[in-house]
Amino acid sequence: MAEIKDPENTIVMELKDGTVTIELLPDVAPKHAERMKELARAGAYDGVVFHRVIDGFMAQTGDVEHGNADKEFNIRRAGTGGSELPDLPAEFSKLPHDRGTLGAARSQNPNSANSQFFINFKDNHFLNGQYTVYGRVVSGMEHVDAITRGEPPASPDKMISVKVAADA
């Protein structure tokens, strides 16, 4: 596991193959970083599936409303919801969508991000300036690379647990 420099702004995600450590970027996207910590602390991401995983592109998850495999679950609804919290305004920056960065998923409205996010499998610079970048994988990217592909996957992988490192 990577050395954790700022535990309050580090997410520790457990996947089937191992631990993924994510450094949040509160200086770049404070509202998005805060939302991820709030939902992680509430346990909202625990058990949520990766509902859209496109090889050579990204893995999307975070539908805390319809994506929890441990509760009443229908894969066809996963990806259509968010949290009960209000949507977030876009926090676009000059940070590129490089391999391992965390982007805020949203609808066509730039100010519609809520709980869903994606992790880029490769540099996806065509997304630059259109989706908020608010974190980066600092260790465990090989576990992200191993997530089952599909839109949706027939047997989706899930986030077993998501915690703020300061609380772990």
PDB file of C-alpha atoms in Angstrom:
ATOM      1  CA  MET A   1       0.000   0.000   0.000  1.00  0.00           C
ATOM      2  CA  ALA A   2       1.193   3.517  -0.772  1.00  0.00           C
ATOM      3  CA  GLU A   3       2.477   5.819   1.921  1.00  0.00           C
ATOM      4  CA  ILE A   4      -0.469   7.978   2.953  1.00  0.00           C
ATOM      5  CA  LYS A   5       0.581  11.636   3.151  1.00  0.00           C
ATOM      6  CA  ASP A   6      -2.812  13.160   4.003  1.00  0.00           C
ATOM      7  CA  PRO A   7      -5.120  10.581   5.662  1.00  0.00           C
ATOM      8  CA  GLU A   8      -8.068  13.001   5.759  1.00  0.00           C
ATOM      9  CA  ASN A   9      -7.952  13.307   1.958  1.00  0.00           C
ATOM     10  CA  THR A  10      -7.154   9.690   1.106  1.00  0.00           C
ATOM     11  CA  ILE A  11      -9.716   7.029   0.222  1.00  0.00           C
ATOM     12  CA  VAL A  12      -9.018   3.339   0.833  1.00  0.00           C
ATOM     13  CA  MET A  13     -11.167   1.155  -1.435  1.00  0.00           C
ATOM     14  CA  GLU A  14     -11.292  -2.625  -1.030  1.00  0.00           C
ATOM     15  CA  LEU A  15     -11.933  -4.580  -4.226  1.00  0.00           C
ATOM     16  CA  LYS A  16     -12.037  -8.359  -4.735  1.00  0.00           C
ATOM     17  CA  ASP A  17      -8.385  -8.418  -5.795  1.00  0.00           C
ATOM     18  CA  GLY A  18      -6.970  -5.979  -3.249  1.00  0.00           C
ATOM     19  CA  THR A  19      -6.724  -2.440  -1.937  1.00  0.00           C
ATOM     20  CA  VAL A  20      -6.883   0.707  -4.058  1.00  0.00           C
ATOM     21  CA  THR A  21      -5.585   3.917  -2.475  1.00  0.00           C
ATOM     22  CA  ILE A  22      -6.963   7.173  -3.881  1.00  0.00           C
ATOM     23  CA  GLU A  23      -5.578  10.623  -3.160  1.00  0.00           C
ATOM     24  CA  LEU A  24      -8.384  13.201  -3.225  1.00  0.00           C
ATOM     25  CA  LEU A  25      -7.659  16.673  -4.594  1.00  0.00           C
ATOM     26  CA  PRO A  26      -9.516  19.133  -2.323  1.00  0.00           C
ATOM     27  CA  ASP A  27      -7.440  22.070  -3.602  1.00  0.00           C
ATOM     28  CA  VAL A  28      -8.736  21.412  -7.125  1.00  0.00           C
ATOM     29  CA  ALA A  29     -12.303  20.194  -6.476  1.00  0.00           C
ATOM     30  CA  PRO A  30     -13.232  20.818  -2.818  1.00  0.00           C
ATOM     31  CA  LYS A  31     -16.961  20.041  -3.116  1.00  0.00           C
ATOM     32  CA  HIS A  32     -16.376  16.733  -4.927  1.00  0.00           C
ATOM     33  CA  ALA A  33     -13.648  15.642  -2.497  1.00  0.00           C
ATOM     34  CA  GLU A  34     -15.893  16.501   0.451  1.00  0.00           C
ATOM     35  CA  ARG A  35     -18.852  14.593  -1.063  1.00  0.00           C
ATOM     36  CA  MET A  36     -16.768  11.445  -1.547  1.00  0.00           C
ATOM     37  CA  LYS A  37     -15.589  11.601   2.069  1.00  0.00           C
ATOM     38  CA  GLU A  38     -19.134  12.221   3.329  1.00  0.00           C
ATOM     39  CA  LEU A  39     -20.538   9.213   1.447  1.00  0.00           C
ATOM     40  CA  ALA A  40     -17.576   7.005   2.390  1.00  0.00           C
ATOM     41  CA  ARG A  41     -18.000   7.893   6.069  1.00  0.00           C
ATOM     42  CA  ALA A  42     -21.711   7.034   5.842  1.00  0.00           C
ATOM     43  CA  GLY A  43     -20.850   3.615   4.347  1.00  0.00           C
ATOM     44  CA  ALA A  44     -22.877   4.535   1.260  1.00  0.00           C
ATOM     45  CA  TYR A  45     -20.308   3.194  -1.228  1.00  0.00           C
ATOM     46  CA  ASP A  46     -19.873  -0.191   0.493  1.00  0.00           C
ATOM     47  CA  GLY A  47     -21.286  -2.942  -1.748  1.00  0.00           C
ATOM     48  CA  VAL A  48     -21.863  -0.663  -4.759  1.00  0.00           C
ATOM     49  CA  VAL A  49     -21.114  -2.260  -8.150  1.00  0.00           C
ATOM     50  CA  PHE A  50     -19.099  -1.074 -11.117  1.00  0.00           C
ATOM     51  CA  HIS A  51     -22.084  -0.834 -13.491  1.00  0.00           C
ATOM     52  CA  ARG A  52     -20.303   0.505 -16.599  1.00  0.00           C
ATOM     53  CA  VAL A  53     -16.817  -0.779 -17.362  1.00  0.00           C
ATOM     54  CA  ILE A  54     -15.446  -0.124 -20.846  1.00  0.00           C
ATOM     55  CA  ASP A  55     -12.143  -1.744 -21.794  1.00  0.00           C
ATOM     56  CA  GLY A  56      -9.540   0.856 -22.743  1.00  0.00           C
ATOM     57  CA  PHE A  57     -11.681   3.665 -21.302  1.00  0.00           C
ATOM     58  CA  MET A  58     -12.923   3.647 -17.710  1.00  0.00           C
ATOM     59  CA  ALA A  59     -14.748   1.902 -14.829  1.00  0.00           C
ATOM     60  CA  GLN A  60     -17.837   3.693 -13.487  1.00  0.00           C
ATOM     61  CA  THR A  61     -19.449   3.134 -10.082  1.00  0.00           C
ATOM     62  CA  GLY A  62     -20.953   5.069  -7.203  1.00  0.00           C
ATOM     63  CA  ASP A  63     -24.712   4.740  -7.708  1.00  0.00           C
ATOM     64  CA  VAL A  64     -25.511   4.573  -3.999  1.00  0.00           C
ATOM     65  CA  GLU A  65     -29.262   4.586  -4.747  1.00  0.00           C
ATOM     66  CA  HIS A  66     -29.593   1.648  -7.178  1.00  0.00           C
ATOM     67  CA  GLY A  67     -26.140   0.075  -7.343  1.00  0.00           C
ATOM     68  CA  ASN A  68     -25.755  -1.717  -4.016  1.00  0.00           C
ATOM     69  CA  ALA A  69     -25.343  -5.447  -4.673  1.00  0.00           C
ATOM     70  CA  ASP A  70     -25.846  -6.182  -0.976  1.00  0.00           C
ATOM     71  CA  LYS A  71     -29.382  -4.720  -0.929  1.00  0.00           C
ATOM     72  CA  GLU A  72     -32.390  -4.987  -3.244  1.00  0.00           C
ATOM     73  CA  PHE A  73     -30.545  -4.891  -6.554  1.00  0.00           C
ATOM     74  CA  ASN A  74     -31.324  -4.801 -10.255  1.00  0.00           C
ATOM     75  CA  ILE A  75     -28.286  -4.309 -12.517  1.00  0.00           C
ATOM     76  CA  ARG A  76     -30.493  -2.574 -15.119  1.00  0.00           C
ATOM     77  CA  ARG A  77     -31.224   0.245 -12.648  1.00  0.00           C
ATOM     78  CA  ALA A  78     -27.603   0.602 -11.531  1.00  0.00           C
ATOM     79  CA  GLY A  79     -26.192   3.829 -12.902  1.00  0.00           C
ATOM     80  CA  THR A  80     -29.505   5.688 -12.904  1.00  0.00           C
ATOM     81  CA  GLY A  81     -29.329   7.112  -9.390  1.00  0.00           C
ATOM     82  CA  GLY A  82     -27.297   9.093  -6.926  1.00  0.00           C
ATOM     83  CA  SER A  83     -27.399  10.037  -3.280  1.00  0.00           C
ATOM     84  CA  GLU A  84     -30.094  11.982  -1.445  1.00  0.00           C
ATOM     85  CA  LEU A  85     -27.688  14.927  -1.277  1.00  0.00           C
ATOM     86  CA  PRO A  86     -27.989  17.804  -3.774  1.00  0.00           C
ATOM     87  CA  ASP A  87     -26.104  17.663  -7.066  1.00  0.00           C
ATOM     88  CA  LEU A  88     -22.719  19.367  -7.183  1.00  0.00           C
ATOM     89  CA  PRO A  89     -21.604  22.271  -9.359  1.00  0.00           C
ATOM     90  CA  ALA A  90     -18.872  21.476 -11.880  1.00  0.00           C
ATOM     91  CA  GLU A  91     -15.335  22.059 -10.604  1.00  0.00           C
ATOM     92  CA  PHE A  92     -13.482  21.844 -13.911  1.00  0.00           C
ATOM     93  CA  SER A  93      -9.740  22.427 -13.834  1.00  0.00           C
ATOM     94  CA  LYS A  94      -6.644  22.163 -15.990  1.00  0.00           C
ATOM     95  CA  LEU A  95      -5.925  18.685 -14.564  1.00  0.00           C
ATOM     96  CA  PRO A  96      -6.018  16.137 -17.391  1.00  0.00           C
ATOM     97  CA  HIS A  97      -7.977  12.894 -17.326  1.00  0.00           C
ATOM     98  CA  ASP A  98      -4.861  10.726 -17.113  1.00  0.00           C
ATOM     99  CA  ARG A  99      -4.742   7.008 -16.343  1.00  0.00           C
ATOM    100  CA  GLY A 100      -5.814   6.461 -12.738  1.00  0.00           C
ATOM    101  CA  THR A 101      -7.598   9.774 -12.258  1.00  0.00           C
ATOM    102  CA  LEU A 102     -11.035   9.918 -10.676  1.00  0.00           C
ATOM    103  CA  GLY A 103     -13.708  11.796 -12.606  1.00  0.00           C
ATOM    104  CA  ALA A 104     -17.181  12.849 -11.528  1.00  0.00           C
ATOM    105  CA  ALA A 105     -19.880  11.122 -13.584  1.00  0.00           C
ATOM    106  CA  ARG A 106     -22.813  13.331 -14.539  1.00  0.00           C
ATOM    107  CA  SER A 107     -25.684  13.756 -16.979  1.00  0.00           C
ATOM    108  CA  GLN A 108     -25.544  16.243 -19.877  1.00  0.00           C
ATOM    109  CA  ASN A 109     -25.896  19.040 -17.319  1.00  0.00           C
ATOM    110  CA  PRO A 110     -22.356  19.916 -16.149  1.00  0.00           C
ATOM    111  CA  ASN A 111     -23.730  20.692 -12.666  1.00  0.00           C
ATOM    112  CA  SER A 112     -25.363  17.280 -12.132  1.00  0.00           C
ATOM    113  CA  ALA A 113     -22.575  15.226 -10.513  1.00  0.00           C
ATOM    114  CA  ASN A 114     -23.695  13.567  -7.289  1.00  0.00           C
ATOM    115  CA  SER A 115     -22.252  10.256  -6.058  1.00  0.00           C
ATOM    116  CA  GLN A 116     -21.168   8.433  -9.224  1.00  0.00           C
ATOM    117  CA  PHE A 117     -17.577   8.513 -10.395  1.00  0.00           C
ATOM    118  CA  PHE A 118     -15.240   6.792 -12.813  1.00  0.00           C
ATOM    119  CA  ILE A 119     -11.606   5.747 -12.807  1.00  0.00           C
ATOM    120  CA  ASN A 120      -9.757   6.158 -16.101  1.00  0.00           C
ATOM    121  CA  PHE A 121      -8.043   3.011 -17.435  1.00  0.00           C
ATOM    122  CA  LYS A 122      -5.902   5.170 -19.745  1.00  0.00           C
ATOM    123  CA  ASP A 123      -5.278   8.815 -20.601  1.00  0.00           C
ATOM    124  CA  ASN A 124      -8.677  10.093 -21.781  1.00  0.00           C
ATOM    125  CA  HIS A 125      -7.801  13.680 -22.642  1.00  0.00           C
ATOM    126  CA  PHE A 126     -10.941  14.139 -24.755  1.00  0.00           C
ATOM    127  CA  LEU A 127     -12.733  14.430 -21.367  1.00  0.00           C
ATOM    128  CA  ASN A 128     -10.529  17.329 -20.212  1.00  0.00           C
ATOM    129  CA  GLY A 129     -12.504  20.387 -19.137  1.00  0.00           C
ATOM    130  CA  GLN A 130     -15.816  18.505 -19.390  1.00  0.00           C
ATOM    131  CA  TYR A 131     -15.780  16.315 -16.268  1.00  0.00           C
ATOM    132  CA  THR A 132     -14.442  17.216 -12.836  1.00  0.00           C
ATOM    133  CA  VAL A 133     -11.182  15.492 -11.857  1.00  0.00           C
ATOM    134  CA  TYR A 134     -11.042  15.170  -8.065  1.00  0.00           C
ATOM    135  CA  GLY A 135      -8.699  12.314  -7.242  1.00  0.00           C
ATOM    136  CA  ARG A 136      -6.023   9.919  -8.459  1.00  0.00           C
ATOM    137  CA  VAL A 137      -5.142   6.315  -7.731  1.00  0.00           C
ATOM    138  CA  VAL A 138      -1.760   6.255  -5.961  1.00  0.00           C
ATOM    139  CA  SER A 139      -1.602   2.479  -5.459  1.00  0.00           C
ATOM    140  CA  GLY A 140      -3.592  -0.574  -6.506  1.00  0.00           C
ATOM    141  CA  MET A 141      -4.305   0.449 -10.101  1.00  0.00           C
ATOM    142  CA  GLU A 142      -3.690  -3.184 -11.078  1.00  0.00           C
ATOM    143  CA  HIS A 143      -6.850  -4.050  -9.085  1.00  0.00           C
ATOM    144  CA  VAL A 144      -8.828  -1.415 -10.996  1.00  0.00           C
ATOM    145  CA  ASP A 145      -7.487  -2.898 -14.250  1.00  0.00           C
ATOM    146  CA  ALA A 146      -8.906  -6.298 -13.167  1.00  0.00           C
ATOM    147  CA  ILE A 147     -12.521  -5.056 -12.766  1.00  0.00           C
ATOM    148  CA  THR A 148     -14.994  -7.106 -14.851  1.00  0.00           C
ATOM    149  CA  ARG A 149     -15.923  -5.380 -18.127  1.00  0.00           C
ATOM    150  CA  GLY A 150     -19.439  -4.757 -19.451  1.00  0.00           C
ATOM    151  CA  GLU A 151     -22.233  -2.219 -19.869  1.00  0.00           C
ATOM    152  CA  PRO A 152     -23.421  -3.597 -17.504  1.00  0.00           C
ATOM    153  CA  PRO A 153     -21.202  -6.566 -16.656  1.00  0.00           C
ATOM    154  CA  ALA A 154     -23.088  -9.880 -16.360  1.00  0.00           C
ATOM    155  CA  SER A 155     -21.522 -10.419 -12.914  1.00  0.00           C
ATOM    156  CA  PRO A 156     -20.372  -6.973 -11.820  1.00  0.00           C
ATOM    157  CA  ASP A 157     -17.559  -6.400  -9.360  1.00  0.00           C
ATOM    158  CA  LYS A 158     -18.286  -4.179  -6.389  1.00  0.00           C
ATOM    159  CA  MET A 159     -16.538  -1.906  -3.958  1.00  0.00           C
ATOM    160  CA  ILE A 160     -16.412  -4.099  -0.858  1.00  0.00           C
ATOM    161  CA  SER A 161     -15.648  -1.117   1.349  1.00  0.00           C
ATOM    162  CA  VAL A 162     -14.709   2.530   0.882  1.00  0.00           C
ATOM    163  CA  LYS A 163     -13.214   4.427   3.812  1.00  0.00           C
ATOM    164  CA  VAL A 164     -11.407   7.675   4.553  1.00  0.00           C
ATOM    165  CA  ALA A 165      -7.873   6.666   5.600  1.00  0.00           C
ATOM    166  CA  ALA A 166      -8.057   8.917   8.682  1.00  0.00           C
ATOM    167  CA  ASP A 167     -10.907   6.708   9.967  1.00  0.00           C
ATOM    168  CA  ALA A 168      -9.412   3.325   9.040  1.00  0.00           C
TER     169      ALA A 168
END
